CSV table of C-alpha atoms in Angstrom, one decimal:
chain,number,residue,atom,x,y,z
A,1,MET,CA,-6.1,-49.6,-6.5
A,2,THR,CA,-9.0,-47.1,-6.9
A,3,SER,CA,-8.7,-43.9,-9.0
A,4,LEU,CA,-9.4,-40.4,-7.8
A,5,VAL,CA,-12.9,-40.4,-9.4
A,6,GLN,CA,-13.7,-43.6,-7.6
A,7,THR,CA,-12.7,-42.2,-4.3
A,8,LEU,CA,-15.1,-39.4,-4.8
A,9,ASP,CA,-18.0,-41.7,-5.8
A,10,GLY,CA,-20.9,-41.6,-3.3
A,11,ARG,CA,-20.1,-38.0,-2.1
A,12,ILE,CA,-22.0,-36.1,-4.7
A,13,VAL,CA,-23.7,-33.0,-3.2
A,14,GLY,CA,-24.8,-30.9,-6.2
A,15,THR,CA,-24.5,-29.9,-9.9
A,16,VAL,CA,-22.7,-27.0,-11.5
A,17,GLU,CA,-25.2,-24.5,-12.9
A,18,GLU,CA,-23.1,-21.5,-13.8
A,19,VAL,CA,-19.4,-21.0,-14.5
A,20,SER,CA,-17.3,-17.8,-14.7
A,21,ALA,CA,-13.6,-17.0,-14.4
A,22,ASP,CA,-13.8,-16.3,-10.6
A,23,ARG,CA,-17.1,-17.8,-9.6
A,24,ILE,CA,-19.0,-21.1,-9.9
A,25,LYS,CA,-22.6,-21.5,-9.0
A,26,VAL,CA,-23.9,-24.9,-7.7
A,27,VAL,CA,-27.4,-26.1,-7.0
A,28,LEU,CA,-27.3,-28.6,-4.1
A,29,ASP,CA,-29.2,-31.9,-4.4
A,30,PRO,CA,-32.2,-32.3,-2.1
A,31,GLU,CA,-30.4,-35.3,-0.5
A,32,ALA,CA,-27.2,-33.3,0.2
A,33,PRO,CA,-26.3,-32.8,3.9
A,34,ARG,CA,-27.9,-29.8,5.5
A,35,ALA,CA,-25.6,-29.3,8.5
A,36,THR,CA,-23.2,-32.2,9.0
A,37,ALA,CA,-21.8,-34.6,6.4
A,38,LEU,CA,-21.2,-38.2,7.7
A,39,ASN,CA,-19.9,-39.8,4.6
A,40,THR,CA,-16.4,-38.2,4.4
A,41,GLY,CA,-14.7,-40.5,7.0
A,42,THR,CA,-15.2,-38.1,9.9
A,43,PRO,CA,-18.2,-35.8,10.6
A,44,ALA,CA,-17.7,-32.5,8.7
A,45,GLY,CA,-19.9,-29.4,8.6
A,46,PHE,CA,-21.6,-28.9,5.3
A,47,PRO,CA,-22.5,-26.6,3.6
A,48,ARG,CA,-20.5,-23.9,5.3
A,49,VAL,CA,-18.6,-20.9,4.2
A,50,ASN,CA,-14.8,-21.5,3.8
A,51,GLY,CA,-15.5,-25.2,3.4
A,52,TYR,CA,-14.0,-27.1,0.4
A,53,VAL,CA,-15.5,-29.1,-2.4
A,54,LEU,CA,-14.1,-30.9,-5.5
A,55,ILE,CA,-15.2,-30.9,-9.1
A,56,PRO,CA,-13.6,-33.9,-11.0
A,57,ASN,CA,-12.2,-33.5,-14.5
A,58,GLU,CA,-9.7,-35.3,-16.8
A,59,CYS,CA,-6.7,-33.7,-14.9
A,60,GLY,CA,-7.9,-34.7,-11.5
A,61,ALA,CA,-10.3,-32.4,-9.7
A,62,THR,CA,-10.8,-28.6,-9.3
A,63,VAL,CA,-10.5,-27.5,-5.7
A,64,CYS,CA,-13.0,-24.8,-4.7
A,65,VAL,CA,-13.8,-23.0,-1.5
A,66,ILE,CA,-17.4,-22.2,-0.6
A,67,SER,CA,-17.8,-18.4,-0.6
A,68,SER,CA,-21.6,-18.2,0.0
A,69,VAL,CA,-24.6,-20.4,0.8
A,70,GLN,CA,-28.2,-19.2,0.1
A,71,ILE,CA,-31.7,-20.3,-0.7
A,72,GLU,CA,-33.3,-19.4,-4.1
A,73,ARG,CA,-36.8,-19.6,-5.3
A,74,ARG,CA,-36.6,-21.7,-8.4
A,75,ARG,CA,-38.4,-20.9,-11.7
A,76,ILE,CA,-41.7,-22.9,-12.3
A,77,PRO,CA,-41.2,-25.4,-15.2
A,78,ASP,CA,-42.8,-24.7,-18.5
A,79,ARG,CA,-45.4,-27.4,-19.2
A,80,ARG,CA,-47.2,-25.9,-22.2
A,81,ARG,CA,-45.8,-28.6,-24.5
A,82,ASN,CA,-46.1,-31.3,-22.0
A,83,ARG,CA,-49.0,-33.6,-21.8
A,84,ASP,CA,-49.1,-33.0,-18.1
A,85,ALA,CA,-49.8,-29.3,-18.7
A,86,GLY,CA,-52.9,-29.5,-16.5
A,87,LEU,CA,-50.8,-30.0,-13.4
A,88,VAL,CA,-50.1,-27.0,-11.1
A,89,ASP,CA,-46.5,-26.5,-10.0
A,90,LEU,CA,-45.9,-24.8,-6.7
A,91,PRO,CA,-42.8,-22.6,-6.2
A,92,SER,CA,-39.9,-24.6,-4.9
A,93,LEU,CA,-36.9,-23.5,-2.8
A,94,SER,CA,-33.4,-24.8,-3.6
A,95,ARG,CA,-30.2,-24.4,-1.8
A,96,VAL,CA,-27.5,-22.7,-3.8
A,97,MET,CA,-23.8,-22.1,-3.0
A,98,GLU,CA,-21.2,-20.1,-4.8
A,99,LEU,CA,-17.6,-21.4,-5.1
A,100,THR,CA,-14.2,-19.8,-5.8
A,101,PRO,CA,-11.8,-22.0,-7.6
A,102,LEU,CA,-8.4,-22.3,-6.0
A,103,GLY,CA,-6.3,-25.0,-7.7
A,104,THR,CA,-6.1,-28.6,-9.0
A,105,LEU,CA,-6.0,-31.7,-6.9
A,106,ARG,CA,-3.9,-34.5,-8.5
A,107,ALA,CA,-3.4,-38.1,-7.4
A,108,ARG,CA,-0.5,-40.5,-7.9
A,109,ALA,CA,0.1,-44.0,-6.8
A,110,ILE,CA,2.7,-44.5,-4.1
A,111,ALA,CA,3.2,-48.0,-2.7
A,112,GLY,CA,-0.2,-49.1,-3.9
A,113,THR,CA,-2.1,-46.2,-2.4
A,114,LEU,CA,-3.2,-42.8,-3.7
A,115,ALA,CA,-1.2,-39.7,-2.6
A,116,PHE,CA,-2.8,-36.3,-3.2
A,117,LYS,CA,-1.2,-33.0,-4.0
A,118,VAL,CA,-2.7,-29.6,-4.8
A,119,GLN,CA,-1.2,-27.4,-7.5
A,120,ARG,CA,-2.0,-23.7,-7.7
A,121,GLY,CA,-4.1,-22.5,-10.6
A,122,VAL,CA,-7.0,-24.1,-12.4
A,123,ASP,CA,-6.0,-26.1,-15.6
A,124,ILE,CA,-9.5,-27.0,-16.7
A,125,PHE,CA,-12.6,-25.1,-15.6
A,126,PRO,CA,-15.8,-27.2,-14.9
A,127,SER,CA,-18.7,-27.2,-17.3
A,128,VAL,CA,-22.4,-26.8,-16.6
A,129,GLY,CA,-23.8,-30.1,-15.4
A,130,ASP,CA,-20.7,-31.4,-13.8
A,131,THR,CA,-21.1,-33.0,-10.4
A,132,VAL,CA,-19.7,-31.5,-7.2
A,133,HIS,CA,-18.2,-33.8,-4.5
A,134,LEU,CA,-17.2,-33.6,-0.9
A,135,PRO,CA,-13.5,-34.3,-0.3
A,136,GLY,CA,-12.4,-37.2,1.9
A,137,ARG,CA,-10.1,-36.9,4.8
A,138,GLY,CA,-6.9,-37.5,2.8
A,139,GLN,CA,-7.9,-35.1,0.1
A,140,LEU,CA,-8.9,-32.4,2.6
A,141,ARG,CA,-5.5,-32.7,4.4
A,142,ALA,CA,-3.7,-32.4,1.1
A,143,ILE,CA,-5.7,-29.1,0.4
A,144,VAL,CA,-5.0,-27.4,3.7
A,145,GLN,CA,-1.8,-29.0,4.9
A,146,GLY,CA,0.5,-27.8,2.0
A,147,GLU,CA,3.9,-29.1,3.2
A,148,ASP,CA,4.5,-32.3,5.1
A,149,GLU,CA,5.9,-32.4,8.6
A,150,ARG,CA,8.4,-35.1,7.5
A,151,THR,CA,10.2,-32.6,5.3
A,152,ALA,CA,13.1,-31.0,7.1
A,153,GLY,CA,12.8,-27.3,7.9
A,154,ARG,CA,9.0,-27.0,7.7
A,155,VAL,CA,7.3,-24.7,10.2
A,156,LEU,CA,4.0,-25.6,11.9
A,157,LEU,CA,1.6,-22.7,11.6
A,158,GLY,CA,-1.4,-24.2,13.3
A,159,HIS,CA,-4.4,-26.5,12.7
A,160,CYS,CA,-7.3,-26.0,10.3
A,161,PRO,CA,-10.7,-26.3,12.0
A,162,THR,CA,-12.5,-26.8,8.7
A,163,ALA,CA,-10.3,-29.8,7.8
A,164,GLY,CA,-10.6,-31.9,10.9
A,165,GLN,CA,-7.8,-30.0,12.7
A,166,ALA,CA,-5.3,-31.0,10.1
A,167,PRO,CA,-1.8,-29.4,10.8
A,168,VAL,CA,-0.7,-26.7,8.4
A,169,TYR,CA,3.0,-26.5,7.6
A,170,VAL,CA,4.9,-24.0,5.4
A,171,ASP,CA,8.3,-23.8,3.8
A,172,PRO,CA,10.0,-20.8,5.4
A,173,ASP,CA,12.1,-20.2,2.3
A,174,LYS,CA,8.9,-19.8,0.3
A,175,LEU,CA,7.1,-17.9,3.0
A,176,PHE,CA,9.8,-15.2,3.5
A,177,GLY,CA,11.0,-15.3,-0.1
A,178,ARG,CA,8.1,-13.3,-1.4
A,179,HIS,CA,5.6,-10.7,-0.4
A,180,LEU,CA,3.3,-11.8,2.5
A,181,ALA,CA,0.2,-10.1,4.0
A,182,VAL,CA,-1.5,-11.0,7.2
A,183,LEU,CA,-5.0,-9.7,7.1
A,184,GLY,CA,-7.9,-9.8,9.5
A,185,ASN,CA,-10.5,-7.8,11.5
A,186,THR,CA,-9.6,-5.9,14.6
A,187,GLY,CA,-8.8,-8.3,17.4
A,188,ALA,CA,-8.5,-11.3,15.0
A,189,GLY,CA,-4.9,-11.9,16.1
A,190,LYS,CA,-2.8,-10.4,13.3
A,191,SER,CA,0.0,-9.2,15.7
A,192,CYS,CA,0.1,-12.5,17.5
A,193,SER,CA,0.3,-14.3,14.1
A,194,VAL,CA,3.2,-12.2,12.9
A,195,ALA,CA,5.1,-12.8,16.2
A,196,GLY,CA,4.3,-16.5,16.0
A,197,LEU,CA,5.6,-16.7,12.5
A,198,ILE,CA,8.9,-15.3,13.5
A,199,ARG,CA,9.3,-17.3,16.7
A,200,TRP,CA,8.2,-20.6,15.1
A,201,SER,CA,10.6,-20.0,12.3
A,202,LEU,CA,13.5,-19.3,14.7
A,203,ASP,CA,12.7,-22.4,16.7
A,204,ALA,CA,12.5,-24.6,13.6
A,205,ALA,CA,15.7,-23.2,12.3
A,206,GLY,CA,17.4,-23.7,15.6
A,207,MET,CA,16.4,-27.4,15.8
A,208,ALA,CA,17.4,-28.0,12.2
A,209,ARG,CA,20.8,-26.4,12.9
A,210,MET,CA,21.4,-28.5,15.9
A,211,GLN,CA,20.5,-31.7,14.1
A,212,GLY,CA,22.8,-30.9,11.2
A,213,GLU,CA,26.4,-31.9,10.7
A,214,PRO,CA,28.9,-30.4,13.2
A,215,ALA,CA,30.9,-27.4,11.8
A,216,GLY,CA,34.4,-28.1,12.9
A,217,PRO,CA,35.5,-29.7,16.2
A,218,GLU,CA,32.6,-28.4,18.2
A,219,THR,CA,28.9,-29.1,17.8
A,220,ARG,CA,27.1,-26.5,15.7
A,221,SER,CA,25.3,-23.8,17.8
A,222,GLY,CA,21.5,-23.8,17.8
A,223,VAL,CA,21.3,-20.1,17.3
A,224,PRO,CA,20.2,-19.4,13.7
A,225,ASN,CA,21.9,-16.8,11.6
A,226,ALA,CA,18.7,-14.9,10.9
A,227,ARG,CA,17.7,-11.2,10.8
A,228,PHE,CA,14.2,-9.8,11.2
A,229,ILE,CA,13.4,-6.1,11.0
A,230,ILE,CA,10.1,-5.1,12.5
A,231,LEU,CA,8.6,-1.6,12.1
A,232,ASP,CA,6.5,-1.3,15.2
A,233,PRO,CA,4.6,2.0,15.4
A,234,ASN,CA,2.4,0.8,18.3
A,235,GLY,CA,5.1,-0.8,20.4
A,236,GLU,CA,3.6,-4.3,20.4
A,237,TYR,CA,6.6,-6.5,19.7
A,238,ALA,CA,9.3,-5.4,22.1
A,239,ARG,CA,8.0,-7.7,24.9
A,240,ALA,CA,7.3,-10.6,22.5
A,241,PHE,CA,10.9,-11.0,21.6
A,242,ARG,CA,12.6,-10.0,24.9
A,243,ASP,CA,14.2,-13.5,25.3
A,244,GLN,CA,15.6,-13.5,21.7
A,245,GLY,CA,18.3,-10.9,22.3
A,246,VAL,CA,16.6,-8.2,20.1
A,247,ARG,CA,18.1,-4.8,19.4
A,248,LEU,CA,15.5,-2.1,20.1
A,249,PHE,CA,15.6,1.3,18.4
A,250,ARG,CA,13.2,4.1,19.3
A,251,VAL,CA,12.5,7.6,18.1
A,252,GLU,CA,12.5,8.7,21.7
A,253,PRO,CA,14.6,6.2,23.8
A,254,GLN,CA,13.9,5.5,27.5
A,255,ARG,CA,10.3,6.7,27.1
A,256,ASP,CA,8.7,3.8,29.0
A,257,GLY,CA,11.7,2.3,30.8
A,258,GLN,CA,12.3,-0.4,28.3
A,259,GLY,CA,15.6,1.2,27.0
A,260,GLY,CA,16.5,1.2,23.4
A,261,LYS,CA,18.8,3.1,21.2
A,262,GLN,CA,18.1,6.3,19.2
A,263,LEU,CA,16.7,5.5,15.8
A,264,GLY,CA,18.7,7.2,13.0
A,265,VAL,CA,17.8,7.0,9.4
A,266,PRO,CA,20.5,8.0,6.8
A,267,ALA,CA,19.6,10.6,4.3
A,268,TRP,CA,20.6,8.4,1.4
A,269,LEU,CA,18.0,5.7,2.3
A,270,TRP,CA,15.2,7.3,0.2
A,271,ASN,CA,15.0,9.7,-2.7
A,272,GLY,CA,13.2,13.1,-2.4
A,273,ALA,CA,9.8,11.8,-3.3
A,274,GLU,CA,10.0,9.0,-0.8
A,275,TRP,CA,11.1,11.4,2.0
A,276,ALA,CA,8.3,13.7,1.1
A,277,ALA,CA,5.8,10.9,1.3
A,278,PHE,CA,7.2,9.6,4.6
A,279,THR,CA,7.2,12.9,6.3
A,280,GLY,CA,3.9,14.1,4.7
A,281,ALA,CA,5.5,17.4,3.7
A,282,SER,CA,2.9,19.7,2.0
A,283,PRO,CA,3.9,20.8,-1.5
A,284,GLY,CA,3.5,24.5,-0.8
A,285,VAL,CA,6.1,25.3,1.8
A,286,GLN,CA,7.3,22.2,3.6
A,287,ARG,CA,8.4,20.2,0.5
A,288,PRO,CA,10.8,22.9,-0.9
A,289,LEU,CA,12.3,23.3,2.6
A,290,LEU,CA,12.7,19.5,2.9
A,291,PHE,CA,14.4,19.3,-0.5
A,292,ASP,CA,16.7,22.2,0.3
A,293,ALA,CA,17.7,20.5,3.6
A,294,MET,CA,18.4,17.3,1.6
A,295,ARG,CA,20.6,19.1,-0.9
A,296,ARG,CA,22.6,20.8,1.9
A,297,LEU,CA,23.0,17.5,3.8
A,298,ARG,CA,24.1,15.5,0.9
A,299,SER,CA,26.5,18.2,-0.3
A,300,ASN,CA,27.9,18.7,3.3
A,301,LEU,CA,26.9,22.4,3.4
A,302,GLY,CA,25.5,22.5,6.9
A,303,PRO,CA,22.1,23.8,8.1
A,304,PRO,CA,20.3,26.3,5.8
A,305,ASP,CA,20.5,30.0,6.5
A,306,GLU,CA,17.3,31.4,8.1
A,307,PHE,CA,17.2,34.6,6.0
A,308,GLU,CA,17.8,32.7,2.7
A,309,THR,CA,15.1,30.2,3.6
A,310,LYS,CA,12.7,33.1,4.1
A,311,VAL,CA,13.7,34.6,0.7
A,312,ARG,CA,13.1,31.3,-1.1
A,313,GLY,CA,9.7,30.9,0.4
A,314,ARG,CA,8.5,34.4,-0.7
A,315,LEU,CA,10.1,34.0,-4.1
A,316,LYS,CA,8.2,30.7,-4.7
A,317,ARG,CA,4.9,32.1,-3.4
A,318,TYR,CA,4.8,35.3,-5.4
A,319,GLY,CA,6.2,33.7,-8.5
A,320,SER,CA,3.5,31.0,-8.5
A,321,ARG,CA,0.8,33.6,-7.8
A,322,LEU,CA,1.8,35.8,-10.7
A,323,SER,CA,2.2,32.9,-13.1
A,324,VAL,CA,-1.3,31.6,-12.2
A,325,ALA,CA,-2.7,35.1,-12.7
A,326,ILE,CA,-1.3,35.3,-16.2
A,327,GLN,CA,-2.5,31.9,-17.2
A,328,ALA,CA,-6.0,32.7,-15.8
A,329,LYS,CA,-5.9,36.2,-17.5
A,330,ASP,CA,-6.7,37.9,-14.2
A,331,HIS,CA,-4.5,40.9,-15.3
A,332,MET,CA,-7.0,41.6,-18.2
A,333,THR,CA,-10.3,40.7,-16.4
A,334,TRP,CA,-12.6,43.3,-14.8
A,335,GLY,CA,-13.0,42.6,-11.1
A,336,ARG,CA,-9.8,40.5,-11.0
A,337,ARG,CA,-7.3,43.2,-11.9
A,338,GLU,CA,-7.5,44.6,-8.3
A,339,GLY,CA,-6.4,41.2,-7.0
A,340,VAL,CA,-3.3,41.4,-9.2
A,341,ALA,CA,-2.6,44.9,-8.0
A,342,ASN,CA,-2.8,43.8,-4.4
A,343,VAL,CA,-0.3,41.0,-5.1
A,344,LEU,CA,2.1,43.6,-6.6
A,345,LEU,CA,1.7,46.0,-3.6
A,346,ASN,CA,2.3,43.2,-1.1
A,347,LEU,CA,5.3,41.9,-3.1
A,348,SER,CA,6.8,45.4,-3.2
A,349,LYS,CA,6.5,45.9,0.6
A,350,ASP,CA,7.7,42.3,1.4
A,351,PHE,CA,10.8,42.6,-0.8
A,352,HIS,CA,11.6,46.1,0.4
A,353,ASP,CA,11.5,44.7,4.0
A,354,LEU,CA,13.8,41.8,3.0
A,355,ALA,CA,16.3,44.2,1.4
A,356,GLU,CA,16.3,46.3,4.6
A,357,ASP,CA,16.6,43.2,6.9
A,358,PRO,CA,19.9,43.3,8.8
A,359,SER,CA,20.3,39.6,8.1
A,360,CYS,CA,20.8,40.4,4.4
A,361,THR,CA,24.6,40.7,4.2
A,362,ASP,CA,25.0,40.2,0.4
A,363,ALA,CA,25.0,43.6,-1.4
A,364,ASN,CA,24.2,41.9,-4.7
A,365,LEU,CA,21.2,40.1,-3.3
A,366,ARG,CA,20.0,43.3,-1.6
A,367,GLY,CA,20.2,45.2,-4.9
A,368,ILE,CA,18.1,42.5,-6.6
A,369,LEU,CA,15.5,42.5,-3.9
A,370,GLU,CA,15.2,46.3,-4.1
A,371,SER,CA,14.8,46.0,-7.9
A,372,VAL,CA,12.0,43.6,-7.5
A,373,ALA,CA,10.2,45.9,-5.0
A,374,ARG,CA,10.6,49.0,-7.2
A,375,GLU,CA,9.5,47.2,-10.4
A,376,ALA,CA,6.3,45.8,-8.7
A,377,ALA,CA,5.4,49.3,-7.3
A,378,ARG,CA,6.0,50.9,-10.7
A,379,ILE,CA,3.8,48.4,-12.6
A,380,GLU,CA,1.0,48.8,-10.0
A,381,ASP,CA,1.2,52.6,-10.1
A,382,ALA,CA,1.2,52.7,-13.9
A,383,ALA,CA,-2.1,50.6,-14.0
A,384,ARG,CA,-3.8,52.8,-11.4
A,385,SER,CA,-6.4,54.9,-13.2
A,386,LYS,CA,-9.1,56.6,-11.0
A,387,ALA,CA,-10.5,56.7,-7.5
A,388,ARG,CA,-13.5,54.6,-6.6
A,389,PRO,CA,-16.4,57.0,-6.1
A,390,ASP,CA,-18.0,54.9,-3.4
A,391,LYS,CA,-14.7,54.3,-1.4
A,392,PRO,CA,-12.3,57.2,-0.9
A,393,GLY,CA,-8.6,56.3,-1.1
A,394,SER,CA,-9.1,53.3,-3.3
A,395,HIS,CA,-8.4,53.0,-7.0
A,396,TYR,CA,-9.5,51.2,-10.2
A,397,HIS,CA,-6.9,49.6,-12.3
A,398,ASP,CA,-6.5,49.3,-16.1
A,399,ASP,CA,-5.3,46.1,-17.7
A,400,PHE,CA,-1.8,45.1,-16.7
A,401,ALA,CA,0.6,44.4,-19.6
A,402,GLU,CA,1.6,40.8,-19.6
A,403,SER,CA,5.2,41.7,-20.4
A,404,ASP,CA,5.4,43.8,-17.2
A,405,LEU,CA,4.3,40.9,-15.1
A,406,GLU,CA,6.7,38.6,-16.8
A,407,GLU,CA,9.5,41.1,-16.1
A,408,VAL,CA,8.6,40.8,-12.4
A,409,ILE,CA,8.7,37.0,-12.6
A,410,GLU,CA,12.1,37.2,-14.3
A,411,LEU,CA,13.5,39.4,-11.5
A,412,LEU,CA,12.1,36.9,-9.0
A,413,ASN,CA,14.0,34.1,-10.9
A,414,GLU,CA,17.2,36.3,-10.8
A,415,ALA,CA,16.8,36.6,-7.1
A,416,GLY,CA,16.4,32.9,-6.8
A,417,GLU,CA,19.6,32.3,-8.7
A,418,ALA,CA,21.4,34.8,-6.6
A,419,VAL,CA,20.4,32.9,-3.4
A,420,SER,CA,21.5,29.6,-4.9
A,421,LEU,CA,24.8,30.9,-6.2
A,422,GLU,CA,25.5,32.5,-2.8
A,423,GLU,CA,25.6,29.1,-1.2
A,424,GLY,CA,27.3,27.4,-4.0
A,425,LEU,CA,24.6,24.9,-4.9
A,426,GLY,CA,23.5,26.0,-8.4
A,427,PRO,CA,20.8,23.8,-10.0
A,428,LEU,CA,21.7,20.7,-8.0
A,429,ASP,CA,18.8,18.2,-7.6
A,430,GLU,CA,18.0,16.8,-4.1
A,431,ASP,CA,18.5,13.2,-5.5
A,432,ASN,CA,21.7,13.8,-7.4
A,433,SER,CA,23.8,15.9,-5.0
A,434,THR,CA,27.3,14.6,-4.2
A,435,LEU,CA,27.2,12.2,-1.3
A,436,VAL,CA,29.7,12.6,1.4
A,437,SER,CA,31.2,9.3,2.6
A,438,ALA,CA,31.3,10.5,6.2
A,439,GLN,CA,27.5,11.0,6.1
A,440,ARG,CA,26.9,7.6,4.5
A,441,ALA,CA,28.9,6.0,7.2
A,442,THR,CA,26.7,7.5,9.9
């Protein structure tokens, strides 16, 4: 029986010139095939991107995939210390390919013949000067085939064109037991591949179920007990599984005549940050409203009051604006004090209008809103100093006292607490509110 190294003898195509953790550079021999290799058992294209080569070592052989093939102009040899220094060397062109290491090919004797198996990971990296070999038919099938069709429950994915149309099988338990990505260019067949994976897995599971032992007095049904959930924004998969008895949910049912039920997502499915990311809520206005709706829903308080929502929005906007102005020292900077004054004037008018709004039925809240409006107007009036000579009716402003602006912010916080207490929420967080069992059941 021959060894793995002996089976690779006669198929040397190049020599390792450079080695790194993720790349191996190989210089091809002048005698290496230039389009098709005829010494691998069957004609095979070489050198070609996505082809496979082997680099023998003491553990077996390192399996590499060809990532690039190119021609390089090689350096002229240094003959200054050679007695043939008078000779003139012409520049030569060499074929060079770059490899990506994938795993380790191991061989073991079974019934007097070698059986090959590929293990993930590289145990021993090659060294400069190691020979590079073409894999034979059996070794190539072991690289791409993965699982064997004789093993029960394996699913046939397809055939590999770079390995003599060798069939490729996978273990569905391993395939669906971890994260999986199907990648490719537009039109490469990603959607068809995903649909095929599901259908092939269902067919293989059904056949394995029918061939198993009967469960009771009757023969076991061929329908597998499997569940697949497909998020289909483009509506590509409804027709692909029509014969599988799928349940179709839509945001807008009956839109194209294919039926489907209304899609309902429970509020407890995600936390506040995940809901904000899913809905794309902006942090300025939409995210606070979203979180308020979540607090109300999870605490069984019903829809939010329109007036209170308006109050919360203005409280947040004016409070943030004044806080930023204090941090940036706008209230003490020439040319920016007028901006702070305009904020106070607008704040006074808006909160006076809120206090006069017929929707404001809480006397305590109305009094707080009026206090905010009066205090903002008083601070702006106290800082007003003299009229602009170039613009009648306008005024300059002196520096605003930081304590005065903080007093306005404190009144805004008091108004916010009043709104929260009025609806009985207090400082509840949108992710820690009491869940109602009736809502969870829906």
